[in-house]
Amino acid sequence: MKLPFAESYKIKSVETIKKSTVEERKNWIKEAKYNLFNLKSHQVFVDLLTDSGTGAMSDKQWSAIMEGDESYAGASSYFHLKDAIKDITGFEYFLPTHQGRAAENVLFSALIKEGDIIPGNAQFDTTKGHIEYRKATAVDCTIDEANHPSLNHPFKGNVDLEKLETVLKKYPKEKIPLIIVTITCNSAGGQPVSMENMKDVKKLADKYDIPVFYDAARFAENAYFIKIREKGYQNKSIRSIIKEMFSFADGMTMSSKKDAIVNMGGFIGFRHREDFEKATEFGILFEGFITYGGMSGRDMNALAQGLYEGTEFDYLETRIGQVAYLGQKLKDAGIPVQYPFGGHAIFVDAKSFLPYVPIEQYVAQTLAVELYIEGGVRGVEIGTLLADRDPVTRKNRYPEVEWLRLAIPRRVYTNNHMNFTAAALINVFERRNEITTGFKIVKEAPLLRHFTVELEKI
Ligand code: F0G
């Protein structure tokens, strides 16, 4: 008999989670103004809000924490992390930051000015937020296939080279300080970018003399997909694929809370000393001195260890296998999901799922609330609420696809939790025709509104 698949770790410490009743959840979500970010964690049974900072650290990471060096300057933990980053990514220079958006803040302070244009594939909301906060514009050049959930394409995160070149031709070089490629592309459904596409983007960028930075929060998952799906990479190691990926970039921002499996942390990697020096003054101003920048020594130690664990093939196979396990259950039940399944999450196509809820009534949010009430499972809206308003017209931006994202924390839940989640969503699917109304906004912030928005049932 062929031996079946099994997780590449065993469990040493557990945390209790509690079930609740439908009645309790109806009250809690109402009190939370129908914003799932306002729920208290004990009101949630399976928490798929995010895979960010929610992973389980290993015994080796916890022991690395005990060896943290908390010196203000020149801590051994800093050099430990510097060596790990160089070893895994190839980047010579780096600045630690407290998380991914802090890396964006520091890097963009050095590079982006008002009126600039920043093309790439679909950028994450904090990235876009930091661009728009500087009165610059992010241009989404993702391939069109990303917007067709059932269309099978192995690299739906790819940059459309024609769209990119149109932008590069239209604006002078001085207006385009960098191209940002997000790997994997979260906003498109955790979809990977192929090595070939990375190579081609770099070639095009070189032609127009524009630097390329990766938003690399899920770079290891991207490398796994290249190994599994891209011709010529089956026999290459994850680590060598990662090195090759980064060889087509001038730098990277990292939210270490994802693929490096720590609860807090981030960094910027640089190929060129000049970029590092330009960013350093903002790093010191916003985050802290060069050798700790927003992180404690112990956390830098855990991150260094996490970078190695997060880039092991067996771990990635377990991780992405679990996401696909959930995806397949939903797909088998006829639920419309982004296919092929992404690396960190299953993205449910809410407009197809709930065809009777008007688009102005926040369809994906409606589905997220229904799933929570059904089973205490918390997902997140990646739809109109997150897409926010156009900074100029202040009109709602309606994305082509309204997603409900079910993001799986790393090494946290078992496949029984995936079965539970699938059953809850299938129950909602079975009564989908009774769901005909959604929500209206009663209060919202001018930027990144989805975190604090307050809603009322229609
Ligand atoms: N880039 C990407 C692609 C992300 O997914 C995130 C965060 C960030 C940057 C910002 O990093 O949270 O450390 O400041 N994504 C989380 C999510 C919040 O739920 O997808 P951060």
XYZ file of C-alpha atoms in Angstrom, residues 53-357:
305
model
C 1.037 36.195 13.018
C -1.297 33.341 13.929
C 1.054 30.420 13.274
C 2.352 28.020 15.905
C 6.047 28.425 16.649
C 8.187 25.305 16.978
C 10.130 24.075 19.993
C 13.292 25.264 18.237
C 11.849 28.771 17.794
C 10.848 28.935 21.455
C 14.291 27.868 22.526
C 15.840 30.473 20.198
C 13.733 33.031 22.080
C 15.538 32.166 25.309
C 18.838 32.973 23.635
C 17.769 36.414 22.408
C 20.317 39.179 22.848
C 18.562 42.393 23.866
C 21.522 44.753 23.415
C 20.479 48.066 21.898
C 23.243 47.965 19.290
C 25.151 45.099 17.727
C 23.072 42.300 19.279
C 24.080 38.780 18.259
C 20.395 38.163 17.384
C 20.650 40.830 14.683
C 23.681 39.151 13.108
C 22.014 35.775 13.433
C 19.012 37.114 11.488
C 21.228 38.926 8.968
C 23.009 35.638 8.211
C 19.698 33.764 7.824
C 18.290 36.408 5.448
C 21.478 36.397 3.370
C 21.495 32.616 3.313
C 17.841 32.200 2.295
C 17.202 35.255 0.070
C 20.669 36.242 -1.069
C 20.140 39.884 -0.010
C 23.281 41.433 1.428
C 21.641 44.302 3.331
C 18.569 44.358 5.526
C 16.616 46.465 7.998
C 14.416 44.849 10.628
C 10.909 46.294 11.115
C 8.093 45.387 13.465
C 5.873 43.998 10.672
C 5.243 44.098 6.924
C 3.493 47.457 6.709
C 6.315 49.005 8.717
C 8.722 47.730 6.072
C 6.490 49.387 3.462
C 6.434 52.613 5.447
C 10.231 52.774 5.731
C 10.941 51.750 2.131
C 8.274 53.974 0.595
C 9.398 56.963 2.682
C 12.753 56.613 0.953
C 11.463 55.927 -2.568
C 7.921 57.212 -3.224
C 6.754 60.820 -3.613
C 3.468 62.506 -4.472
C 2.252 61.807 -8.006
C 4.318 58.647 -8.466
C 2.998 55.513 -10.161
C 3.700 52.061 -8.751
C 2.781 49.179 -11.059
C 2.869 45.481 -10.222
C 0.428 42.648 -9.702
C -2.484 43.253 -7.307
C -1.094 44.903 -4.208
C -2.207 44.116 -0.693
C -4.314 46.738 1.088
C -1.576 48.040 3.408
C 0.790 48.346 0.453
C -1.819 50.247 -1.520
C -2.663 52.245 1.608
C 0.962 53.311 2.040
C 1.142 54.257 -1.636
C -2.098 56.250 -1.595
C -1.216 57.878 1.733
C 1.736 59.415 -0.158
C -0.665 60.604 -2.899
C 0.847 58.159 -5.349
C -1.057 55.569 -7.411
C -0.844 51.779 -7.441
C -1.566 50.211 -10.831
C -2.776 46.610 -10.880
C -1.292 44.766 -13.858
C -2.272 41.212 -12.832
C -3.208 38.862 -15.672
C -6.950 38.786 -16.420
C -7.146 35.062 -15.612
C -6.948 35.990 -11.902
C -10.491 37.348 -12.094
C -11.979 34.092 -13.383
C -12.254 31.805 -10.348
C -12.981 28.578 -12.192
C -10.394 29.077 -14.918
C -7.454 26.761 -14.384
C -4.145 28.643 -14.688
C -1.093 27.559 -12.675
C 0.174 31.096 -11.981
C -2.766 33.449 -11.566
C -0.532 35.902 -9.670
C 1.499 36.659 -12.796
C 2.056 40.208 -13.993
C 0.587 40.912 -17.428
C 3.677 42.127 -19.285
C 1.693 44.120 -21.820
C -0.206 45.971 -19.117
C 3.067 46.625 -17.314
C 4.834 47.909 -20.407
C 1.911 50.230 -21.176
C 2.453 51.862 -17.764
C 6.234 51.978 -18.166
C 5.838 53.636 -21.579
C 3.190 56.116 -20.470
C 5.054 57.716 -17.549
C 8.601 59.052 -17.346
C 11.091 56.967 -15.400
C 11.240 59.613 -12.635
C 7.570 58.965 -11.866
C 7.984 55.206 -11.394
C 10.289 54.682 -8.411
C 9.731 50.920 -8.291
C 7.685 47.971 -9.495
C 6.209 45.792 -6.732
C 5.528 42.115 -7.334
C 3.615 40.391 -4.539
C 4.534 36.706 -4.080
C 2.204 34.941 -3.668
C -0.429 37.436 -4.757
C -2.736 37.629 -1.744
C -5.388 39.840 -3.352
C -5.729 37.459 -6.318
C -6.344 34.497 -4.012
C -2.891 33.537 -2.705
C -1.927 32.826 -6.279
C 1.708 32.258 -7.236
C 3.911 34.084 -9.731
C 5.988 31.888 -12.045
C 9.763 32.057 -12.279
C 9.421 32.850 -15.961
C 7.186 35.820 -15.147
C 9.619 37.115 -12.512
C 12.412 36.878 -15.039
C 10.365 38.702 -17.680
C 9.302 41.467 -15.286
C 12.947 42.058 -14.389
C 13.930 42.155 -18.052
C 11.250 44.733 -18.781
C 12.136 46.739 -15.675
C 15.798 46.780 -16.714
C 14.815 48.048 -20.158
C 13.151 51.054 -18.514
C 15.741 51.242 -15.721
C 13.268 50.772 -12.860
C 13.973 48.715 -9.730
C 11.852 45.693 -8.821
C 10.912 44.916 -5.220
C 8.997 41.860 -4.055
C 6.346 41.989 -1.398
C 7.560 38.620 -0.224
C 5.286 37.766 2.729
C 4.542 34.327 1.225
C 7.691 33.754 -0.828
C 8.187 30.166 0.373
C 4.677 29.134 -0.647
C 5.373 30.730 -4.024
C 8.544 28.659 -4.353
C 6.611 25.487 -3.521
C 4.159 26.161 -6.358
C 7.045 26.757 -8.776
C 8.554 23.402 -7.802
C 5.229 21.604 -8.208
C 3.846 23.402 -11.261
C 6.572 25.001 -13.363
C 8.459 23.047 -15.984
C 12.093 22.429 -15.113
C 11.807 22.937 -11.341
C 10.585 19.529 -10.107
C 14.059 18.387 -9.150
C 15.258 21.675 -7.704
C 15.232 22.307 -3.964
C 12.903 24.905 -2.435
C 15.936 26.867 -1.204
C 17.535 27.023 -4.648
C 14.218 28.096 -6.189
C 13.940 30.874 -3.591
C 17.458 32.086 -4.383
C 16.621 32.159 -8.072
C 13.339 34.030 -7.466
C 15.086 36.765 -5.504
C 17.856 37.034 -8.086
C 15.276 38.901 -10.219
C 14.615 41.554 -7.564
C 16.480 44.577 -6.237
C 14.954 44.157 -2.825
C 12.006 42.898 -0.822
C 9.616 43.853 1.927
C 8.665 41.069 4.276
C 5.870 40.486 6.709
C 7.564 37.733 8.701
C 4.189 36.921 10.272
C 3.385 34.704 7.302
C 5.976 32.398 5.774
C 8.563 32.886 8.527
C 6.017 31.592 11.087
C 6.514 34.211 13.816
C 3.826 36.148 15.634
C 5.390 39.545 14.963
C 8.170 40.876 12.766
C 9.207 42.079 9.358
C 12.175 43.314 7.364
C 13.375 44.940 4.176
C 16.043 43.221 2.103
C 18.240 45.228 -0.279
C 20.636 44.238 -3.017
C 22.233 47.692 -3.278
C 23.978 49.557 -0.512
C 22.603 52.950 -1.709
C 18.976 51.779 -1.250
C 19.796 50.427 2.183
C 21.416 53.714 3.182
C 18.510 55.792 1.861
C 16.004 53.716 3.846
C 18.134 53.581 6.994
C 17.303 57.107 8.170
C 13.572 56.324 8.013
C 14.158 52.944 9.646
C 15.840 54.641 12.597
C 13.177 57.360 12.724
C 10.122 55.090 12.592
C 11.268 51.699 13.854
C 14.493 51.860 15.832
C 18.246 51.537 15.475
C 19.600 49.521 12.512
C 20.313 46.423 14.569
C 16.830 45.984 16.055
C 14.369 48.220 14.116
C 11.120 47.439 15.893
C 12.040 43.921 17.003
C 13.347 42.504 20.246
C 16.431 40.313 20.082
C 14.479 37.195 21.031
C 12.008 37.803 18.202
C 14.845 38.221 15.692
C 16.180 34.849 16.865
C 12.792 33.147 16.420
C 12.481 34.733 12.981
C 15.899 33.478 11.882
C 14.875 29.947 12.875
C 11.416 30.387 11.273
C 12.966 31.343 7.942
C 14.624 27.927 7.813
C 11.576 25.962 8.973
C 9.235 27.822 6.636
C 11.352 26.937 3.618
C 11.478 23.176 4.163
C 9.718 21.101 1.522
C 7.986 18.726 3.971
C 6.558 21.598 5.957
C 5.323 23.385 2.813
C 3.749 20.198 1.511
C 1.848 19.798 4.804
C 0.834 23.439 4.835
C -0.342 23.790 1.269
C -1.822 20.290 1.389
C -4.092 21.364 4.231
C -5.283 24.444 2.350
C -6.032 22.256 -0.671
C -7.810 19.716 1.559
C -10.313 22.390 2.591
C -10.537 23.727 -0.964
C -11.313 20.312 -2.422
C -14.115 19.697 0.090
C -15.754 22.979 -0.868
C -15.231 22.419 -4.572
C -16.702 18.917 -4.357
C -19.814 20.438 -2.758
C -20.192 22.784 -5.735
C -19.093 25.918 -3.869
C -17.418 28.424 -6.223
C -13.786 28.926 -5.134
C -10.653 30.379 -6.702
C -9.025 27.505 -8.573
C -6.340 26.257 -8.469
C -6.304 26.689 -4.677
C -3.966 29.332 -3.303
C -1.132 28.876 -0.862
C -2.434 30.372 2.347
C -6.200 30.486 1.960
C -9.280 29.368 0.130
C -11.035 32.230 -1.609
C -14.778 31.790 -2.057
C -16.440 33.661 -4.921
C -19.203 35.404 -2.964
C -21.107 36.855 -5.948
C -21.631 33.382 -7.410
C -22.364 31.955 -3.965
C -25.002 34.594 -3.085
C -26.454 35.717 -6.411
C -29.433 37.520 -4.850
C -27.546 39.945 -2.606
